[in-house]
Tab-separated table of C-alpha atoms and ligand atoms in Angstrom:
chain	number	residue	atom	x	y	z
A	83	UNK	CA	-82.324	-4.500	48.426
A	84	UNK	CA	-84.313	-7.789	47.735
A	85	UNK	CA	-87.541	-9.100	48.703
A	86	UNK	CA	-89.109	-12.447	48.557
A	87	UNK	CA	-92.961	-13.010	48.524
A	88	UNK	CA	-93.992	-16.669	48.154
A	89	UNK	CA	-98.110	-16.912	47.087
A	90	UNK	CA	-100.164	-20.034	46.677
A	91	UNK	CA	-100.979	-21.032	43.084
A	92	UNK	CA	-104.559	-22.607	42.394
A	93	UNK	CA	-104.252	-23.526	39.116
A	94	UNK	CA	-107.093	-25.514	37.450
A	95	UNK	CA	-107.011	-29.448	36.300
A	96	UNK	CA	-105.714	-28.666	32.991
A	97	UNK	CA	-102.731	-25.428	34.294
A	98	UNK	CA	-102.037	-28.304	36.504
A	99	UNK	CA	-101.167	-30.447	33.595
A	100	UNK	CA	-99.454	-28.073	31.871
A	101	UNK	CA	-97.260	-26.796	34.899
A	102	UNK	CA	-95.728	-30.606	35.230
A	103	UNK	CA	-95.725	-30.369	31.610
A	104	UNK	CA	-93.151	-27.635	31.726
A	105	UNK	CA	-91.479	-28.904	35.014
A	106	UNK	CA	-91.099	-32.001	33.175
A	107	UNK	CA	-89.644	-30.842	29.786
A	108	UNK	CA	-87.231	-28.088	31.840
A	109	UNK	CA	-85.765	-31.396	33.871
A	110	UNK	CA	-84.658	-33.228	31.239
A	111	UNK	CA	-83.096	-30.235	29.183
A	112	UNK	CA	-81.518	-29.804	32.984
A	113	UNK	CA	-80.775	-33.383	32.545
A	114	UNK	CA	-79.311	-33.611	28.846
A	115	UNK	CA	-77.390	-30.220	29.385
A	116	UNK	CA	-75.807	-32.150	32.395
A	117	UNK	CA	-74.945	-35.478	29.904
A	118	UNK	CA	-73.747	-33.191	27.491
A	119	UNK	CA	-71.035	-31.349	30.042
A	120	UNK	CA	-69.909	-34.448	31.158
A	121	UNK	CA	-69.678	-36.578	27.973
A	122	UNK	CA	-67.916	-33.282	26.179
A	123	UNK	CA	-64.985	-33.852	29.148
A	124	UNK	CA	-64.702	-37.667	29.174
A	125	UNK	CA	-64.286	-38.278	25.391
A	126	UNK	CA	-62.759	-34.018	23.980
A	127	UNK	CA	-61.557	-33.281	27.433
A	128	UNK	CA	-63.758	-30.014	26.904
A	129	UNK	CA	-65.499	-28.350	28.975
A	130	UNK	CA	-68.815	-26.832	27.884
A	131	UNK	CA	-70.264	-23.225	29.155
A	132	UNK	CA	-73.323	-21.893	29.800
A	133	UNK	CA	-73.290	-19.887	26.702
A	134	UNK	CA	-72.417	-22.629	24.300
A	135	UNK	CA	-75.207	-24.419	25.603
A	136	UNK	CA	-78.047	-21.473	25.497
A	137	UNK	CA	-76.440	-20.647	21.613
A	138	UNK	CA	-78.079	-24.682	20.613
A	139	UNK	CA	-81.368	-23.492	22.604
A	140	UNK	CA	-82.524	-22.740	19.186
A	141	UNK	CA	-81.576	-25.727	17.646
A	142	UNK	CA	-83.235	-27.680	20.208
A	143	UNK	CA	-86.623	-26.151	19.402
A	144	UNK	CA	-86.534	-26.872	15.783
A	145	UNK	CA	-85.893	-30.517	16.580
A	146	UNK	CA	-87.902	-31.081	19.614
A	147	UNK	CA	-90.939	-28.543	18.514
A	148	UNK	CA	-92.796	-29.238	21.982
A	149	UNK	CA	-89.867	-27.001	23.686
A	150	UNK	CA	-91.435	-23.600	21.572
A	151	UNK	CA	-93.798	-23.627	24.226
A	152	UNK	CA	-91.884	-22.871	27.307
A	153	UNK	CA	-90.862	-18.911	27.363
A	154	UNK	CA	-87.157	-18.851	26.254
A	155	UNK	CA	-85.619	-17.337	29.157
A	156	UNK	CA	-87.415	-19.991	30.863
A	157	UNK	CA	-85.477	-22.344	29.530
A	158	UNK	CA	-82.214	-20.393	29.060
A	159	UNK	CA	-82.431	-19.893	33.771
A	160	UNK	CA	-82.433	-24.173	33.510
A	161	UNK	CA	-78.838	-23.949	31.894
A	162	UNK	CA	-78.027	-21.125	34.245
A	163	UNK	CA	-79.211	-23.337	37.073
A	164	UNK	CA	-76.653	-25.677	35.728
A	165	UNK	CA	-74.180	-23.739	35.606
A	166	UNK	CA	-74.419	-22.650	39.217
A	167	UNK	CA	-74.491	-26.374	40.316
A	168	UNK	CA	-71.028	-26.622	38.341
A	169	UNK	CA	-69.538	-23.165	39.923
A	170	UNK	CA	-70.549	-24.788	43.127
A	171	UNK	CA	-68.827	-27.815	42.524
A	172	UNK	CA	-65.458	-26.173	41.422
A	173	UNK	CA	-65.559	-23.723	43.660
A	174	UNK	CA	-65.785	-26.250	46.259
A	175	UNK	CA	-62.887	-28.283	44.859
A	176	UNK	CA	-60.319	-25.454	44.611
A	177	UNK	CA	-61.713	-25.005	48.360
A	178	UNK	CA	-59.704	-28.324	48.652
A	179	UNK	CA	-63.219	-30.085	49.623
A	180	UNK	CA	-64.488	-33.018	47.720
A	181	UNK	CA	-67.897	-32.045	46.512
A	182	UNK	CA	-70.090	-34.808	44.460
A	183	UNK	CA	-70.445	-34.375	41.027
A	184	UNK	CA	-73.672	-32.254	40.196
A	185	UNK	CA	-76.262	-34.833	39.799
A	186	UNK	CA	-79.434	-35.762	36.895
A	187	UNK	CA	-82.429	-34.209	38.476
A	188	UNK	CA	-85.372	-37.050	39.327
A	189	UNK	CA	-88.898	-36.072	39.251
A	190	UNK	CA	-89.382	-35.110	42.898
A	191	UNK	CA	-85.822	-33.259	43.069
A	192	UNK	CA	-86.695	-31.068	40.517
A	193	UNK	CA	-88.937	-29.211	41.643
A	194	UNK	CA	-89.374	-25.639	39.986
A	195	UNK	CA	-88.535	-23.160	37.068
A	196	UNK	CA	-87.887	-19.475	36.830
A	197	UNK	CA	-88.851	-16.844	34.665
A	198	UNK	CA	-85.213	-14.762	35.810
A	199	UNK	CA	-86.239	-11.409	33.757
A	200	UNK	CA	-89.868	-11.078	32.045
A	201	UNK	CA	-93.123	-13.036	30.954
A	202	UNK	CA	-94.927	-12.826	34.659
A	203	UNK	CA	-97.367	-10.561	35.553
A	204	UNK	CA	-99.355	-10.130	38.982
A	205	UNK	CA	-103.144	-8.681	39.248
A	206	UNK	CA	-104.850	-8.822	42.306
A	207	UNK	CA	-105.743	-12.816	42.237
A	208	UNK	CA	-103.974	-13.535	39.304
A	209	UNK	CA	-100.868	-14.364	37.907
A	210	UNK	CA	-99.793	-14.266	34.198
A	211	UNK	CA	-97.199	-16.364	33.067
A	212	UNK	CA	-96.221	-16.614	29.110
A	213	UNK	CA	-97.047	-19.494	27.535
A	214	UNK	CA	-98.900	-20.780	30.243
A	215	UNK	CA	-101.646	-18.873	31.050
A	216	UNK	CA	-103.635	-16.524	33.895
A	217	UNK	CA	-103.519	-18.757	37.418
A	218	UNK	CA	-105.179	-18.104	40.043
A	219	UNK	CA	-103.432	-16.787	43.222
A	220	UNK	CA	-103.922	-15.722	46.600
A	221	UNK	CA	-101.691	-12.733	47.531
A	222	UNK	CA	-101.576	-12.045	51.433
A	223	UNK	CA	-99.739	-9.636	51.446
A	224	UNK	CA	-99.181	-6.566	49.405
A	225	UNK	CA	-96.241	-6.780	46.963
A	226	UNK	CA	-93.498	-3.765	47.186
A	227	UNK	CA	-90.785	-2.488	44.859
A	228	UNK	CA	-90.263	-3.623	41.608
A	229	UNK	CA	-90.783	-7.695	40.414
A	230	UNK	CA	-87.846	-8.992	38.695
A	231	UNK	CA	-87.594	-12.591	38.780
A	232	UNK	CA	-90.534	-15.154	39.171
A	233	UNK	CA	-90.251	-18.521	40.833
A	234	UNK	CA	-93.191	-21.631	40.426
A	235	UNK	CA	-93.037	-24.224	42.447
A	236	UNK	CA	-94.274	-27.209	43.287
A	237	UNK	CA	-94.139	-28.387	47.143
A	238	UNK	CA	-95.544	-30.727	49.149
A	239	UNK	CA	-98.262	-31.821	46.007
A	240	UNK	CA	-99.007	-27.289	46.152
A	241	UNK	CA	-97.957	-25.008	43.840
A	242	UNK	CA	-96.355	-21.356	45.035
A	243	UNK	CA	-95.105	-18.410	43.278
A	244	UNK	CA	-91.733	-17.117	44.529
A	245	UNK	CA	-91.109	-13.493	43.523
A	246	UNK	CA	-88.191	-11.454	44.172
A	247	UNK	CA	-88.789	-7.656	44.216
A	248	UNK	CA	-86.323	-4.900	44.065
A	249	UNK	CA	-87.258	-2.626	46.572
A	250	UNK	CA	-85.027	0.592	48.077
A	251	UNK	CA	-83.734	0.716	51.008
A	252	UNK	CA	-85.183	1.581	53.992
A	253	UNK	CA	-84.814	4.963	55.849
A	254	UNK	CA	-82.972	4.182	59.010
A	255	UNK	CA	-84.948	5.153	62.012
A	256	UNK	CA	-84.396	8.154	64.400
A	257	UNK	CA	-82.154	6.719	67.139
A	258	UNK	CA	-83.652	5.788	70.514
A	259	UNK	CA	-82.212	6.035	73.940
A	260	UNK	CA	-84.025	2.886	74.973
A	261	UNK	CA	-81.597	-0.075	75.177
A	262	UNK	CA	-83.134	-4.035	76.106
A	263	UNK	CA	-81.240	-7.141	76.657
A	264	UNK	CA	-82.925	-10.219	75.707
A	265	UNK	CA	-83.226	-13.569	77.068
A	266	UNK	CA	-84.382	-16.488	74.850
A	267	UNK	CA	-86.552	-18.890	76.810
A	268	UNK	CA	-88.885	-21.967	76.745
A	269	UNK	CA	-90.933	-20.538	79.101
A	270	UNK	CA	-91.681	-17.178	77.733
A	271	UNK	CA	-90.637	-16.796	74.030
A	272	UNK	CA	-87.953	-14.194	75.315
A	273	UNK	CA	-88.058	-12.113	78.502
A	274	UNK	CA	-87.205	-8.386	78.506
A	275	UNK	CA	-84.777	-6.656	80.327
A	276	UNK	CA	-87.304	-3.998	81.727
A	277	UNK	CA	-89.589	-7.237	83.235
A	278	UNK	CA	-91.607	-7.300	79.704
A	279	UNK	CA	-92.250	-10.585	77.935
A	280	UNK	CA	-92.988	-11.402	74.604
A	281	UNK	CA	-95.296	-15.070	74.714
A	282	UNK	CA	-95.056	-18.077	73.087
A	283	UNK	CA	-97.444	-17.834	70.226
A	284	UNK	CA	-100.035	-20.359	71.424
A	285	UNK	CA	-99.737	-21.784	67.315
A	286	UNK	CA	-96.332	-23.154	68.213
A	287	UNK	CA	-98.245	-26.031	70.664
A	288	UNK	CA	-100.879	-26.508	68.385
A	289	UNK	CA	-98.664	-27.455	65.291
A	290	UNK	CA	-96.484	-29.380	67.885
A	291	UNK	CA	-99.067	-31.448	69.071
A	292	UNK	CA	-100.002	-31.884	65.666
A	293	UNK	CA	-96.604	-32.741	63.974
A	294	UNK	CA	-96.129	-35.679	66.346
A	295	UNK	CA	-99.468	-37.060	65.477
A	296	UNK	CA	-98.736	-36.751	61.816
A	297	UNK	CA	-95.206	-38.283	62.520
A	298	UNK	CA	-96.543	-41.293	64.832
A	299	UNK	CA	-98.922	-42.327	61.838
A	300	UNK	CA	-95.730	-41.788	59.636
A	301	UNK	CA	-93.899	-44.540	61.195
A	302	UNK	CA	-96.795	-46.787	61.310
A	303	UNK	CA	-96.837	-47.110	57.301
A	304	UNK	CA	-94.967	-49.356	55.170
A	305	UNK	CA	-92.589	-47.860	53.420
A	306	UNK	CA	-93.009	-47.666	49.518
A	307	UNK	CA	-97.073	-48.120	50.607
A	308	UNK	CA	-99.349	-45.504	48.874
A	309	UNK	CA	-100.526	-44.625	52.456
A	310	UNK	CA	-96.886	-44.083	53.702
A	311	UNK	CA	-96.721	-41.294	50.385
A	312	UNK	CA	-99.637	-40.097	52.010
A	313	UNK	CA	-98.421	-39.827	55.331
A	314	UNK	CA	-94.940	-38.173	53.934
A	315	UNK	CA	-96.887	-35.605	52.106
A	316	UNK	CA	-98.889	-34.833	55.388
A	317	UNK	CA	-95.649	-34.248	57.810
A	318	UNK	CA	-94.394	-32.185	55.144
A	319	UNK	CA	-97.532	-30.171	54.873
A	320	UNK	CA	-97.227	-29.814	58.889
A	321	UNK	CA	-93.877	-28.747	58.965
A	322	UNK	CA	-94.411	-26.307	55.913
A	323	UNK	CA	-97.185	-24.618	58.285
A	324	UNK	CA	-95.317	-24.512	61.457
A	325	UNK	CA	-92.231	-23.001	59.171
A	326	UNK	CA	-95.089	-20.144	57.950
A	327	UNK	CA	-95.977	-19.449	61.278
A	328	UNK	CA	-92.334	-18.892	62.793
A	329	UNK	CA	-91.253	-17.387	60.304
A	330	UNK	CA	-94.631	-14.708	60.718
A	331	UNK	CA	-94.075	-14.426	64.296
A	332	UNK	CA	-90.303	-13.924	63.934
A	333	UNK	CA	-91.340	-11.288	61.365
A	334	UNK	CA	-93.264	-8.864	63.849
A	335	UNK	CA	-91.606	-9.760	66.915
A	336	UNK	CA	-88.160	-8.333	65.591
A	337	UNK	CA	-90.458	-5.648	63.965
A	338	UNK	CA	-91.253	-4.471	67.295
A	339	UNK	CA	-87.853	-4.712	69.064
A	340	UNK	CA	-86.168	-3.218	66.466
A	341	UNK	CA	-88.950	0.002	66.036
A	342	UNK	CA	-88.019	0.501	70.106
A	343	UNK	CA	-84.945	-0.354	71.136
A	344	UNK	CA	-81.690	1.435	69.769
A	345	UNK	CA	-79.513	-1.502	71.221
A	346	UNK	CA	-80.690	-5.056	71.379
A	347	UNK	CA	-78.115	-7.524	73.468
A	348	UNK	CA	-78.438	-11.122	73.173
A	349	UNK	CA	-76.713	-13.789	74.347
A	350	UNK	CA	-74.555	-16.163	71.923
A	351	UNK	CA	-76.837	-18.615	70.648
A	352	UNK	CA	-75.638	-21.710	71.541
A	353	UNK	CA	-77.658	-24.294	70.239
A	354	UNK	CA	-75.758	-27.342	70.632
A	355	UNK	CA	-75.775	-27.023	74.730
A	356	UNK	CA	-79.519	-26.313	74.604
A	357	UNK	CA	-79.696	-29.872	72.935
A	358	UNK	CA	-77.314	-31.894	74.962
A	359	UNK	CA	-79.551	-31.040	78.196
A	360	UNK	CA	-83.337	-30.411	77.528
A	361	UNK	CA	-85.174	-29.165	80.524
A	362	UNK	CA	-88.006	-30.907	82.411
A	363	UNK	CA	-91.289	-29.448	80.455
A	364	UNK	CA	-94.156	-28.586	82.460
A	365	UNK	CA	-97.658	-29.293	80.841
A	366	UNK	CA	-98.922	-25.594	80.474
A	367	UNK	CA	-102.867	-26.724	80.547
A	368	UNK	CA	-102.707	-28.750	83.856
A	369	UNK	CA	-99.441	-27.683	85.557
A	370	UNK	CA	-97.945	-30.873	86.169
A	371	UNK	CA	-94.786	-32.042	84.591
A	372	UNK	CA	-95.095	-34.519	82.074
A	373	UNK	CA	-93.934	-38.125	82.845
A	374	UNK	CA	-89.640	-37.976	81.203
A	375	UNK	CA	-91.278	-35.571	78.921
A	376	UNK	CA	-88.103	-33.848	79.294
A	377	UNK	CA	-86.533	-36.316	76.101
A	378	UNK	CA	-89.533	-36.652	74.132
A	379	UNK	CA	-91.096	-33.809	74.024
A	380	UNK	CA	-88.534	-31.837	74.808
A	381	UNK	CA	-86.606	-32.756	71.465
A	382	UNK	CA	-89.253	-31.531	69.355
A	383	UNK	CA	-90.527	-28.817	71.515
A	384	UNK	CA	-86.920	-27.487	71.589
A	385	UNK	CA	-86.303	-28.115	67.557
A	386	UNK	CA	-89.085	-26.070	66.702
A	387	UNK	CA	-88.001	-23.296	69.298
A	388	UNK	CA	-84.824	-23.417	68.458
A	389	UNK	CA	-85.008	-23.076	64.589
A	390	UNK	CA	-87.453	-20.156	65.710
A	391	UNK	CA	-84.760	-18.390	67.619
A	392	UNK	CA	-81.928	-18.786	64.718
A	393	UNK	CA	-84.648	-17.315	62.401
A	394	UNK	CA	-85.580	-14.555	64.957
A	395	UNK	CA	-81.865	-13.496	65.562
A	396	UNK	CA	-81.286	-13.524	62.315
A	397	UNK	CA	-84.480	-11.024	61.380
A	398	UNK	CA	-83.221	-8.715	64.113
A	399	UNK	CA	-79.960	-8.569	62.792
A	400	UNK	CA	-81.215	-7.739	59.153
A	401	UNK	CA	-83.773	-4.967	60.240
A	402	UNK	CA	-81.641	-3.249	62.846
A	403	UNK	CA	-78.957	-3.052	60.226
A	404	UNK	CA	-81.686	-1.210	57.891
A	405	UNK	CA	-82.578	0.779	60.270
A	406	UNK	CA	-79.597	2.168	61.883
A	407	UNK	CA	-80.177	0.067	65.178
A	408	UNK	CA	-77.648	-2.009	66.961
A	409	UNK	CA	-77.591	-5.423	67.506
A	410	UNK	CA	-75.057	-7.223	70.025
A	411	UNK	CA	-74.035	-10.548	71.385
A	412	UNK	CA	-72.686	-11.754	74.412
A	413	UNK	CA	-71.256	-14.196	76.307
A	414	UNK	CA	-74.356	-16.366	77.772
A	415	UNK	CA	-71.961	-17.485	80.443
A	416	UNK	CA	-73.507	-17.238	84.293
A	417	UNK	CA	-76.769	-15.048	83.090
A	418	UNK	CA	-79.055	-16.857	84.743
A	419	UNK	CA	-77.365	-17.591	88.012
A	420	UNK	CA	-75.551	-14.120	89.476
A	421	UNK	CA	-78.326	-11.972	90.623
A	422	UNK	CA	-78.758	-8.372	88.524
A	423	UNK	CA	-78.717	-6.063	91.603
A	424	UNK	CA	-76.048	-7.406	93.285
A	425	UNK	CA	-73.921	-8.904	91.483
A	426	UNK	CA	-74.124	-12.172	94.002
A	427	UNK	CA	-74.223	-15.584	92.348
A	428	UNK	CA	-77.078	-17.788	93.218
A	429	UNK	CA	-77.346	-20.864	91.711
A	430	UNK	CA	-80.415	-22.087	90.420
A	431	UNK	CA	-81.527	-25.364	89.078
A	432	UNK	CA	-82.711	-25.517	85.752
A	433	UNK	CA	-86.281	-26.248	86.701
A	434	UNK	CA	-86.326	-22.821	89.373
A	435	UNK	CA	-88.437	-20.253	87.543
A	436	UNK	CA	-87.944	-17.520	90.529
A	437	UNK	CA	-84.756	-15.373	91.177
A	438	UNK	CA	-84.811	-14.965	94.669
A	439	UNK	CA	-81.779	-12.940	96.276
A	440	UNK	CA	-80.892	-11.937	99.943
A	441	UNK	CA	-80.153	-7.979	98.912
A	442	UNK	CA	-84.312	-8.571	98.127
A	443	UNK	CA	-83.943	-8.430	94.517
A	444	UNK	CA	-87.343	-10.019	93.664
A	445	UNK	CA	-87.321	-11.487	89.660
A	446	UNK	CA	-88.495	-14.271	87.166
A	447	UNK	CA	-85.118	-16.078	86.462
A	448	UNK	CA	-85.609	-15.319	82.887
A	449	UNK	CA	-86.249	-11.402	83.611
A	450	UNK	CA	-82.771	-11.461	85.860
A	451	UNK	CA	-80.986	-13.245	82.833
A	452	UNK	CA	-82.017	-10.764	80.220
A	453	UNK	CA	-81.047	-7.774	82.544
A	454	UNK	CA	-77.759	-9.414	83.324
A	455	UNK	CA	-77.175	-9.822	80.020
A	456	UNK	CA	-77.767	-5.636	78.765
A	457	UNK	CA	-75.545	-5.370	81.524
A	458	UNK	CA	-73.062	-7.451	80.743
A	459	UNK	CA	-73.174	-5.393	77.350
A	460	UNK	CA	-72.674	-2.068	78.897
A	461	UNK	CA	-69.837	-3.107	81.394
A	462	UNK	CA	-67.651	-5.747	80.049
A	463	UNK	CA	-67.760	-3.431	76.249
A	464	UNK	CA	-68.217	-6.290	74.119
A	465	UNK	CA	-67.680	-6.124	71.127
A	466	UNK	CA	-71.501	-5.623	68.960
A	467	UNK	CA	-71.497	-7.609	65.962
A	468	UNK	CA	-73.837	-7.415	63.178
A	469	UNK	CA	-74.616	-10.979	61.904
A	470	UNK	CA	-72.051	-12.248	59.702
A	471	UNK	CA	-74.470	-14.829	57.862
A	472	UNK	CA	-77.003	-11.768	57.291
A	473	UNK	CA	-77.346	-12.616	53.345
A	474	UNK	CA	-78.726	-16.301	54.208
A	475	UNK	CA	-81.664	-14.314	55.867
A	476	UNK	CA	-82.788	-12.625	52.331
A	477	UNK	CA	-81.724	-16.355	50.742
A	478	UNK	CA	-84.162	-18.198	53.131
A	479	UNK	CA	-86.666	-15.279	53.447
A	480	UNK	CA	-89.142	-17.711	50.803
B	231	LIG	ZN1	-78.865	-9.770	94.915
């Protein structure tokens, strides 16, 4: 099993340098390797592989001497990269799609290089790279299993290791006899079948608030201006932090679940309805709702909560499978409107919080939902279903 660690990089004036340096020089063998595939099949009608191309590797060096000081394998995962874009393209043509042709790398597309075997090592605050140098880091969290490839990167004008770490694979846990259904809200970050909640992490309003500042200044810049680079690079820098924290919060909040909970029912995550009608939002600091706040700040409300419940399912999925726990999906149809004791429907508009039934069943609408919805598990037998997209998780886990 794989695991991904992404550290900051504070690398001094001159690293600096020599990081774009090697960013730079790895783009345009990127760049020529592309030129050469595609000249090699216009005028021979040849195609060139990956292994033709990292056999002249040492040919290159003796004519362009500069490249002797980027760590071979370095350069040999920039032809790999390459090669994967052309797989990718193929594959996608005998899919019967029609992919573009992979494309010359500009300066901000290109954005980082890979040392896929050896060359990297990590000390407490620092990171060794071959032929560049000790870097500064700062590593937040502690690193488990074994290193084997190393990532730098340069985002959002920062610099960030990527390492992936072998690591074995996770003793299942004993099973429990404690099942939960789950219902994803606005209002609560998901309600609990047995009338628990897990909150809203009070960071997701913050960076909200926050993005649409940064955004609003956005649109006041020209565009090509200096200050509208600026402002770019500042939305980016928001979004990169509100992707952190989801992605942190989505992190311990499966943690928990799955460490209970032997089966975890969901409903179907159906994104696309969620859009089409955004609720009314109510201003959690004075109560009242906010003026059509249900379109403005709904959208972005809802596209940061919603990217945090793909993410979350998706996290659940991938540790219950480690662990021997069970996750399960179901149809999201009438949760929220037939009333958990009874079995009654009563409908509810979207802005009633309170499930309020005449056999005296007494519930927040969100707590009825995610009962209905373990029982709709239990009765109807669907079908559980692990994840099918489970290796994006790992993939996106940076
Ligand atoms: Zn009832």
């Amino acid at each position: 099993m794989r695991k991904a660690y992404k550290f900051r990089l504070y690398p001094n004036k001159q690293q600096e340098e020599k990081l774009f340096w090697t960013l730079n020089r790895c783009r345009e063998l990127y760049n020529a390797g592309l030129q050469e595939r595609k000249e090699a099949y216009k005028y021979a009608g040849k195609s060139i592989s990956y292994y033709e191309q990292k056999r002249d590797l040492p040919e290159i060096k003796e004519i362009r001497r500069e490249y002797n000081d980027i760590y071979s394998q370095v350069l040999q995962d920039v032809l790999l990269r390459l090669k994967r874009a052309f797989d990718h393209f193929f594959g996608r043509i005998k899919e019967g799609q029609t992919p573009g042709y992979p494309r010359f790398q500009g300066r901000h597309r290109y954005d980082s290089f890979t040392y896929p075997q050896s060359g990297f090592s990590l000390e407490e605050k620092h990171l060794t790279l071959s032929k560049l140098g000790t870097i500064k880091v700062k590593v937040h969290r502690k690193v488990e299993g074994t290193m084997k490839t190393c990532t730098i990167k340069h985002e959002a004008g920062q610099w960030y290791v990527m390492l992936s770490c072998e690591v074995k694979e996770p003793e299942p846990l004993p099973p429990s006899v404690e099942d939960v259904g789950i219902d994803l809200g606005i209002t609560h970050f998901t309600a609990l079948s047995n009338g628990e909640f897990i909150a809203s992490p009070r960071h997701y309003r913050k960076a909200e608030k926050k993005l649409k500042k940064v955004q609003e200044a956005l649109s006041r810049k020209k565009r090509g201006s200096h200050r509208h680079k600026k402002a770019v690079q500042a939305v980016a820098r928001v979004h990169r932090k509100v992707r952190n924290q989801r992605r942190d919060f989505a992190h311990k909040a499966s943690r928990k679940l799955v460490n209970r909970y032997q089966t975890i029912v969901l409903e179907e995550l159906q994104t696309k309805n969620l859009v089409k009608r955004p609720k009314p939002k109510q201003d959690e600091e004075t109560g009242q709702y906010l003026p059509n706040g249900a379109s403005a700040k709904g959208g972005l409300n809802k596209s940061i909560s919603d990217a945090g419940w793909g993410m979350f399912t998706e996290m659940l999925c991938v540790k219950a499978a480690s662990a021997g726990r069970m996750v399960a999906f179901v149809d999201p149809k009438y949760t929220s409107q037939v009333c958990s004791n009874c079995g009654v429907v009563r409908q509810k508009t979207l802005d009633e919080r309170w499930h309020s039934c005449e056999c005296g069943c007494e519930l927040d609408r969100d707590t009825n939902a995610a009962k209905n919805i373990l029982k709709k598990h239990a009765g109807a037998g669907s079908v559980p279903q692990m994840n099918p997209r489970r290796e994006s998780v790992e993939a996106s886990a940076f």
